XYZ file of C-alpha atoms in Angstrom:
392
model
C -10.019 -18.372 -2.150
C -12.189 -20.236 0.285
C -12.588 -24.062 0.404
C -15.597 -24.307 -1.935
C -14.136 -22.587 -4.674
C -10.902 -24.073 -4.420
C -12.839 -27.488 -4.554
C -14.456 -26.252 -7.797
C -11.325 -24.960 -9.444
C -9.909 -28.334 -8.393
C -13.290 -29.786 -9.955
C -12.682 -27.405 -13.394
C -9.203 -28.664 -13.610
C -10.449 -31.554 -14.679
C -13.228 -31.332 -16.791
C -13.078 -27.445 -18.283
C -9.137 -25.676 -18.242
C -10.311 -22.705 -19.715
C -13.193 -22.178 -17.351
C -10.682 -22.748 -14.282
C -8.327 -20.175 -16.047
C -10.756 -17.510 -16.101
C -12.119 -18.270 -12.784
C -8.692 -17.721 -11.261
C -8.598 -14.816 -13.216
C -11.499 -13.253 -11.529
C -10.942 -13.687 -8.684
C -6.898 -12.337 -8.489
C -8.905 -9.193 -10.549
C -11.792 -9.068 -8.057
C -9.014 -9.101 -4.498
C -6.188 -6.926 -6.336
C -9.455 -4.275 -6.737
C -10.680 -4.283 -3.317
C -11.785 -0.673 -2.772
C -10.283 1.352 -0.329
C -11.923 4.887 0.681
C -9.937 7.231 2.854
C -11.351 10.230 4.367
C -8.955 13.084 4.940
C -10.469 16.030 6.933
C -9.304 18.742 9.055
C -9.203 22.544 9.028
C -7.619 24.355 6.022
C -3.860 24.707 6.211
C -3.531 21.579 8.705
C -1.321 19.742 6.046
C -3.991 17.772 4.666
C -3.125 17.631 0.934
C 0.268 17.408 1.496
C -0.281 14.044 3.414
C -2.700 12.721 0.563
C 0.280 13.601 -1.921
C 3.066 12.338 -0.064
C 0.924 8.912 0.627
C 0.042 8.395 -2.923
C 3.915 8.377 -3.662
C 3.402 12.245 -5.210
C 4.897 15.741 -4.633
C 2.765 19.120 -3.979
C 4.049 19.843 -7.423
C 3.160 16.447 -9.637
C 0.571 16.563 -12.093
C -2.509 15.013 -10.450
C -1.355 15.952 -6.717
C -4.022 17.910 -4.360
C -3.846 21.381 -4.911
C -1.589 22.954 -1.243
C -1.681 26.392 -0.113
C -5.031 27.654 -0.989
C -7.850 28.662 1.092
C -10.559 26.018 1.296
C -13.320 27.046 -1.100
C -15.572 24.494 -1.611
C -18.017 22.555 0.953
C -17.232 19.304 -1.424
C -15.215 16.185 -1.058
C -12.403 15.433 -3.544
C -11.471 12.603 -4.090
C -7.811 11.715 -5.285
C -6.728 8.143 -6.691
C -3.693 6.440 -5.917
C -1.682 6.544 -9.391
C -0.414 2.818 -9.100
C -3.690 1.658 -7.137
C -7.190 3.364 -8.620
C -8.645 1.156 -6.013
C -7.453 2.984 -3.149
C -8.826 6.214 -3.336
C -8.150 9.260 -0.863
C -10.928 12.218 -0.024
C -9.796 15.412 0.793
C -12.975 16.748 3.130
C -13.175 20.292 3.478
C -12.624 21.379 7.236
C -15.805 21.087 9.166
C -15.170 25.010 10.336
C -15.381 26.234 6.911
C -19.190 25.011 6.838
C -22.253 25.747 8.774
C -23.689 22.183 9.003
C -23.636 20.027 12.297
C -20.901 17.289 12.636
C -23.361 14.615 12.058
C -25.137 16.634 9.096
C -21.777 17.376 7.711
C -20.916 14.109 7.587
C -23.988 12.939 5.426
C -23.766 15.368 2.982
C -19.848 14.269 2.849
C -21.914 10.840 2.161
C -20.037 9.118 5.682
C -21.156 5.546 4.346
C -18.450 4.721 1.784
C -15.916 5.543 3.705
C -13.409 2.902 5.271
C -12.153 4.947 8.368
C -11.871 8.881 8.628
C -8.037 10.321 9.984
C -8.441 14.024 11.208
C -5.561 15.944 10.950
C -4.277 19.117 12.577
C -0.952 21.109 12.592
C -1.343 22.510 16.242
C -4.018 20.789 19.125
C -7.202 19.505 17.629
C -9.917 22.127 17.995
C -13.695 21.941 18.719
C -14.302 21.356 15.716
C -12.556 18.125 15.426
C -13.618 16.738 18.286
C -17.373 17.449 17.527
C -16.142 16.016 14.216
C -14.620 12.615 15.685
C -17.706 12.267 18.216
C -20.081 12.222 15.261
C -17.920 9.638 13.554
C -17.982 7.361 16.189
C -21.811 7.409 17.056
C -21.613 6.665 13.075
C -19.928 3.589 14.007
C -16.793 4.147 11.783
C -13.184 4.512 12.990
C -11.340 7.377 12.943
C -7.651 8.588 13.918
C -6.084 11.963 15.258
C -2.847 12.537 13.353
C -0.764 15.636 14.406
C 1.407 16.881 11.271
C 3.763 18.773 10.704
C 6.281 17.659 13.245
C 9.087 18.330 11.100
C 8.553 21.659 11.168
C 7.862 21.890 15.123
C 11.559 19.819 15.996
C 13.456 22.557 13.797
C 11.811 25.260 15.702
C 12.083 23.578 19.252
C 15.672 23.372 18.140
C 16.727 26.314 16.827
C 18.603 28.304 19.785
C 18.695 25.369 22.001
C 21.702 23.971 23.398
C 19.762 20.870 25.027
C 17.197 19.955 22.512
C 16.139 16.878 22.845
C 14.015 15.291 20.353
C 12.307 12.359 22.509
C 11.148 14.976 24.994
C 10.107 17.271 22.491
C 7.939 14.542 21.112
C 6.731 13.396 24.111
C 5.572 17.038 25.378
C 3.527 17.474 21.545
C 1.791 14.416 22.038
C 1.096 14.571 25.862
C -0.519 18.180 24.930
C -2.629 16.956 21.910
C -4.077 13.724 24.694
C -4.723 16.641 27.093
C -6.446 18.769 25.272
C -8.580 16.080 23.917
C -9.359 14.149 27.013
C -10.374 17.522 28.591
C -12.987 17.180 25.625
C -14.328 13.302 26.789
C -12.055 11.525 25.250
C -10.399 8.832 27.564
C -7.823 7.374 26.055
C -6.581 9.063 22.368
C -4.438 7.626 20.568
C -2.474 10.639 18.532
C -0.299 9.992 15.531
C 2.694 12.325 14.647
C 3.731 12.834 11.482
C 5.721 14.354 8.845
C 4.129 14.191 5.876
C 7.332 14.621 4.062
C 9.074 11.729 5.904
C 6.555 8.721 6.138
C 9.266 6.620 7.632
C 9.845 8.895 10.640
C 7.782 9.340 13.600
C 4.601 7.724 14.071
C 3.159 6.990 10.342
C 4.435 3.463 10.861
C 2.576 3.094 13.829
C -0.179 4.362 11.680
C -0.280 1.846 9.439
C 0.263 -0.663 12.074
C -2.792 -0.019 13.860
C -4.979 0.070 10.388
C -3.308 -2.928 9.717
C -4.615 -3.942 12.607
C -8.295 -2.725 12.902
C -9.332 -2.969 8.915
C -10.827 -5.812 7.710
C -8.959 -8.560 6.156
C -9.892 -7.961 2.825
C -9.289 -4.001 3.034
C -5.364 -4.531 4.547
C -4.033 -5.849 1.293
C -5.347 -2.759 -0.634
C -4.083 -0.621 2.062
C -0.538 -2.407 2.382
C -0.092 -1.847 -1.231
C -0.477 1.542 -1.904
C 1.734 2.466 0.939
C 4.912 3.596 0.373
C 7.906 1.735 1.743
C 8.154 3.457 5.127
C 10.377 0.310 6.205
C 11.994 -2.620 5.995
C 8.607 -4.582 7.524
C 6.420 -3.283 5.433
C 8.709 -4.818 2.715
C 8.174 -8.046 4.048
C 4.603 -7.648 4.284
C 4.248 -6.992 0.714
C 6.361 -10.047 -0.221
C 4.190 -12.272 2.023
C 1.115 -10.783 0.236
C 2.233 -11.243 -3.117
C 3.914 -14.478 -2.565
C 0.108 -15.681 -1.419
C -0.983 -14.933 -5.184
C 1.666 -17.117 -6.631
C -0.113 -20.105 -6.501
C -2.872 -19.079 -8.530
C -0.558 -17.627 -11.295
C 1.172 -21.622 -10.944
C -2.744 -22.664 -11.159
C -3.445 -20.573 -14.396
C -0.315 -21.862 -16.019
C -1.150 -25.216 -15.244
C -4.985 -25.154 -16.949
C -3.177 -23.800 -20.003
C -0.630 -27.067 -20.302
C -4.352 -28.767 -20.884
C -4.444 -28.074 -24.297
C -2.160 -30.414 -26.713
C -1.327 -27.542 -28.953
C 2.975 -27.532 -29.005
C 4.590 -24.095 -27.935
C 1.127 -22.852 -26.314
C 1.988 -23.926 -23.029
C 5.321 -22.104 -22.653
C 3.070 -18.657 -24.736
C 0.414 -18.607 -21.721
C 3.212 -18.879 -18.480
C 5.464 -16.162 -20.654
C 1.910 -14.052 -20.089
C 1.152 -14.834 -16.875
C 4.979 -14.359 -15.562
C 5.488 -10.883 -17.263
C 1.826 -10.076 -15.653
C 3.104 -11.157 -12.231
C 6.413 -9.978 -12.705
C 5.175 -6.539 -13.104
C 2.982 -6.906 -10.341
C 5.648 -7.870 -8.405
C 7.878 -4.415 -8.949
C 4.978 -1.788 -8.987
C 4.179 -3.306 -5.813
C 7.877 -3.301 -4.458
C 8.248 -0.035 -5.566
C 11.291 -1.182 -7.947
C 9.857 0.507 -11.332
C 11.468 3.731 -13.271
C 8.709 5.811 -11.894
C 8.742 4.986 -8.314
C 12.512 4.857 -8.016
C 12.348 8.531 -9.511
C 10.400 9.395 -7.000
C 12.465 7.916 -3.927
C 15.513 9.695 -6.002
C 13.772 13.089 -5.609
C 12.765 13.183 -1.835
C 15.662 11.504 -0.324
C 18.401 13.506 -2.279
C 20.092 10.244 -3.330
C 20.955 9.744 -7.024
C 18.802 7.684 -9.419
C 22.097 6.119 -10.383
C 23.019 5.400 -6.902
C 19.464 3.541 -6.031
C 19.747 1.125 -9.465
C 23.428 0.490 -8.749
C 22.297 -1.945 -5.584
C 19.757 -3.582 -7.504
C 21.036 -7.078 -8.420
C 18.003 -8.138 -10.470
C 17.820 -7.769 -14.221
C 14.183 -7.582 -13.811
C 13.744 -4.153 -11.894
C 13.726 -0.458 -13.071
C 13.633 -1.679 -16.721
C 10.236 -2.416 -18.990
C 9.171 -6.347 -18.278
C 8.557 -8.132 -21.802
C 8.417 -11.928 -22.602
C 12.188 -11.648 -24.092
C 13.209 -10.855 -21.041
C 11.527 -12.909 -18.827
C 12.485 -15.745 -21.207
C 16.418 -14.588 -20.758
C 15.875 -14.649 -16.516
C 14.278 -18.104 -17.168
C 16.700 -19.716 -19.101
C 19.068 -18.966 -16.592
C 17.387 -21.215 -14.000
C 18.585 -24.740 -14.751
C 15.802 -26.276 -12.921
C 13.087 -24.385 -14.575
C 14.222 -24.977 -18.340
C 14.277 -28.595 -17.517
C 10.527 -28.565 -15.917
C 9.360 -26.402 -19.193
C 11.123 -28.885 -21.615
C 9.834 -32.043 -19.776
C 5.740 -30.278 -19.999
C 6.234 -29.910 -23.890
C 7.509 -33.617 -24.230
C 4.954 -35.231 -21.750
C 2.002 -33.577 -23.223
C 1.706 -36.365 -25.757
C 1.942 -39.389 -23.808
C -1.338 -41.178 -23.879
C -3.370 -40.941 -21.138
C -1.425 -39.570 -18.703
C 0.453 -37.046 -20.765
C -1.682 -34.351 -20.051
C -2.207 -34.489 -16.431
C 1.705 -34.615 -16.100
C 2.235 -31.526 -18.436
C 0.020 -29.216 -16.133
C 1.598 -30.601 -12.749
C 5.140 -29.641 -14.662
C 3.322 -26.814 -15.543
C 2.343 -25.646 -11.930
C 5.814 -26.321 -10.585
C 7.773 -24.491 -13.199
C 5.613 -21.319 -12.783
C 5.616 -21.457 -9.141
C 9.051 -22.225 -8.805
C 10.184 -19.207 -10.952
C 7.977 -16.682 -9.537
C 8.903 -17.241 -5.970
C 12.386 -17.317 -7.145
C 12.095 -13.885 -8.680
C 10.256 -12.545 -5.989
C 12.594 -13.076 -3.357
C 15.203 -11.405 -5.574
C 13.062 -8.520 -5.929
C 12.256 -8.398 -2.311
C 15.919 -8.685 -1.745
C 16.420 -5.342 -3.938
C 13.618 -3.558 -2.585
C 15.141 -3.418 0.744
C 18.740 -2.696 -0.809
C 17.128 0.486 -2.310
C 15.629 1.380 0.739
C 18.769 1.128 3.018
C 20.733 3.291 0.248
C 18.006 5.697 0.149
C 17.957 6.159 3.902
C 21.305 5.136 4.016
C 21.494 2.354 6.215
C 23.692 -0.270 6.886
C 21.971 -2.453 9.061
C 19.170 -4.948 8.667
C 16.913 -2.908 11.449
């Protein structure tokens, strides 16, 4: 929230609660929906649905997940929501060989304009094609990344009958080849990306992500950041930064609804508002049923085994007022902020202003509390999934 607005809300505080509630309101709505549009394109069979699966936390065989193994047989764009964030949307482009347009016409009729950047992706060297494809793209003035897949597969090959393999230098020759063959095109410096769709947290996805990180727009990286998948223990930290940011507008919220002298109403409204960022909090984390499922599935590690290093009563169960009330009441500090807003509410004069500064604090205070204990679990899960030991 910039300065002005801030000053207003400040402003509303005062004279109009409700109106500074549903301002705050707005605008969490308006930044949590920030649209993200990610073009996927490359020639059929390069591994692009796979990658738009695999990103959106989904198998090839999930309901919902990009159909893989088919012959290209359309000349439209498909696009494919994230499950958790609708906002963040990726388009599967058909490859520009299967069509008989121009790179630049090709990219009109794929209607170029709404998307954020473009990442062309191929399971051997990147062909004509893609260059023509990523030349057009950048006279377009929109940024676009080479990502080799399927590197998985390639190491298992390399290695199979090989009493020296070596991994590094296997990487190291894929990638120097890719740069080769596309400098000999005009391009001066590449930058490739390999990946294994299968494995986000190997190779160069989180490099990846670094560099969109990096080159999107401020108010696109937050949409980005949470939709991906835990690929590490940084990207963890990211999210709790991000969400920890929101907090104080959740304290602000609770803290215009302590400005009406109606007894129990108070402690109704930050019940709401905590189960709403509670549940924010462990979608985001990726410490729900659902996602935890998931992580259970393509890691090979038990369900069982992944809950039994959570500490917090608050993930991989269904977050409800009762609940949240129970974690509260637990929190000394909190109960006695909560008790002292109901109380101070009726003082003359100053009895309100006091009730939605205990208000603030009590909110605030709980939800960073919580969130560093499901931060704390997130990266638990993740060690045990990848099973790790270590803090790196």
């Amino acid at each position: 929230m910039d300065e002005f607005n801030t000053e207003m809300i400040k402003s509303l505080m005062q004279t109009d609660p409700a109106a500074a509630a549903a301002c705050i309101k707005e605008y969490l709505e308006k930044k949590n929906n920030t649209p993200l549009n990610i073009a996927i394109t490359g020639e059929s069979g390069a591994g692009k649905s796979t990658f738009i699966n695999y990103f959106r936390g989904m198998t090839n065989n999930d309901e919902g997940a990009a159909p893989t193994g088919c012959t290209e047989t359309t000349f439209e764009s498909s696009p494919y929501p994230h499950p958790k964030y609708p906002n963040v949307v990726l388009w599967d482009l058909p490859g520009i060989g299967t069509t008989t347009f121009p790179a630049d016409e090709y990219l009109k009729k794929m209607g170029f304009e709404k998307f954020d950047f473009f990442i062309i992706i191929s399971d051997t060297r990147f062909r004509e094609n893609d260059v023509k494809l990523a030349k057009a793209i950048q006279k377009m003035e929109k940024k676009f990344y080479f990502v080799r897949s399927k590197i998985d597969s390639d190491l298992q090959n390399e290695k199979r009958g090989k009493k020296n393999f070596n991994e590094e230098e296997t990487l190291k020759k894929i990638r120097e080849y890719c740069i080769h063959g596309l400098q000999k095109e005009g391009f001066e410096s590449p930058q490739v990306f390999l990946i294994s769709s299968f494995d986000l947290h190997l190779y160069d996805f989180p490099l990846l992500h670094e560099t969109l990180d990096r080159e999107l727009p401020e108010h696109k990286r937050r949409a980005l950041l949470m939709a991906m998948p835990n690929i590490n223990l940084e990207v963890i930290n990211k999210k709790k930064k991000s969400l920890q940011s929101q907090i104080k507008y959740y304290a602000s919220s609770s803290a215009a609804g302590a400005a009406v002298p109606v007894p129990g109403l108070s402690i109704a409204v930050d019940l709401t508002l905590i189960v709403s960022a509670i549940t924010t909090f462990v979608v985001g984390l990726r410490l729900d049923v659902k996602s935890l499922r998931k992580l259970a599935h393509s890691t090979g590690v038990p369900v069982a085994d992944l809950i039994e290093v959570i500490t917090s009563s608050l993930a991989a169960v269904e977050i409800t007022p009762a609940l949240v009330m129970k974690c509260l009441g637990q929190l000394g500090s909190v109960v006695a902020l909560m008790a002292g807003e109901e109380v101070s509410r009726f003082i003359p004069i100053i009895g309100i202003p006091l009730a939605m500064g205990l208000s603030f604090a009590g909110t605030y205070k709980s939800l960073n509390h919580i969130l560093d204990m499901l931060a704390e679990d997130a990266q638990r899960v993740f060690k045990r999934a990848l099973g790790l030991n270590s803090s790196v």
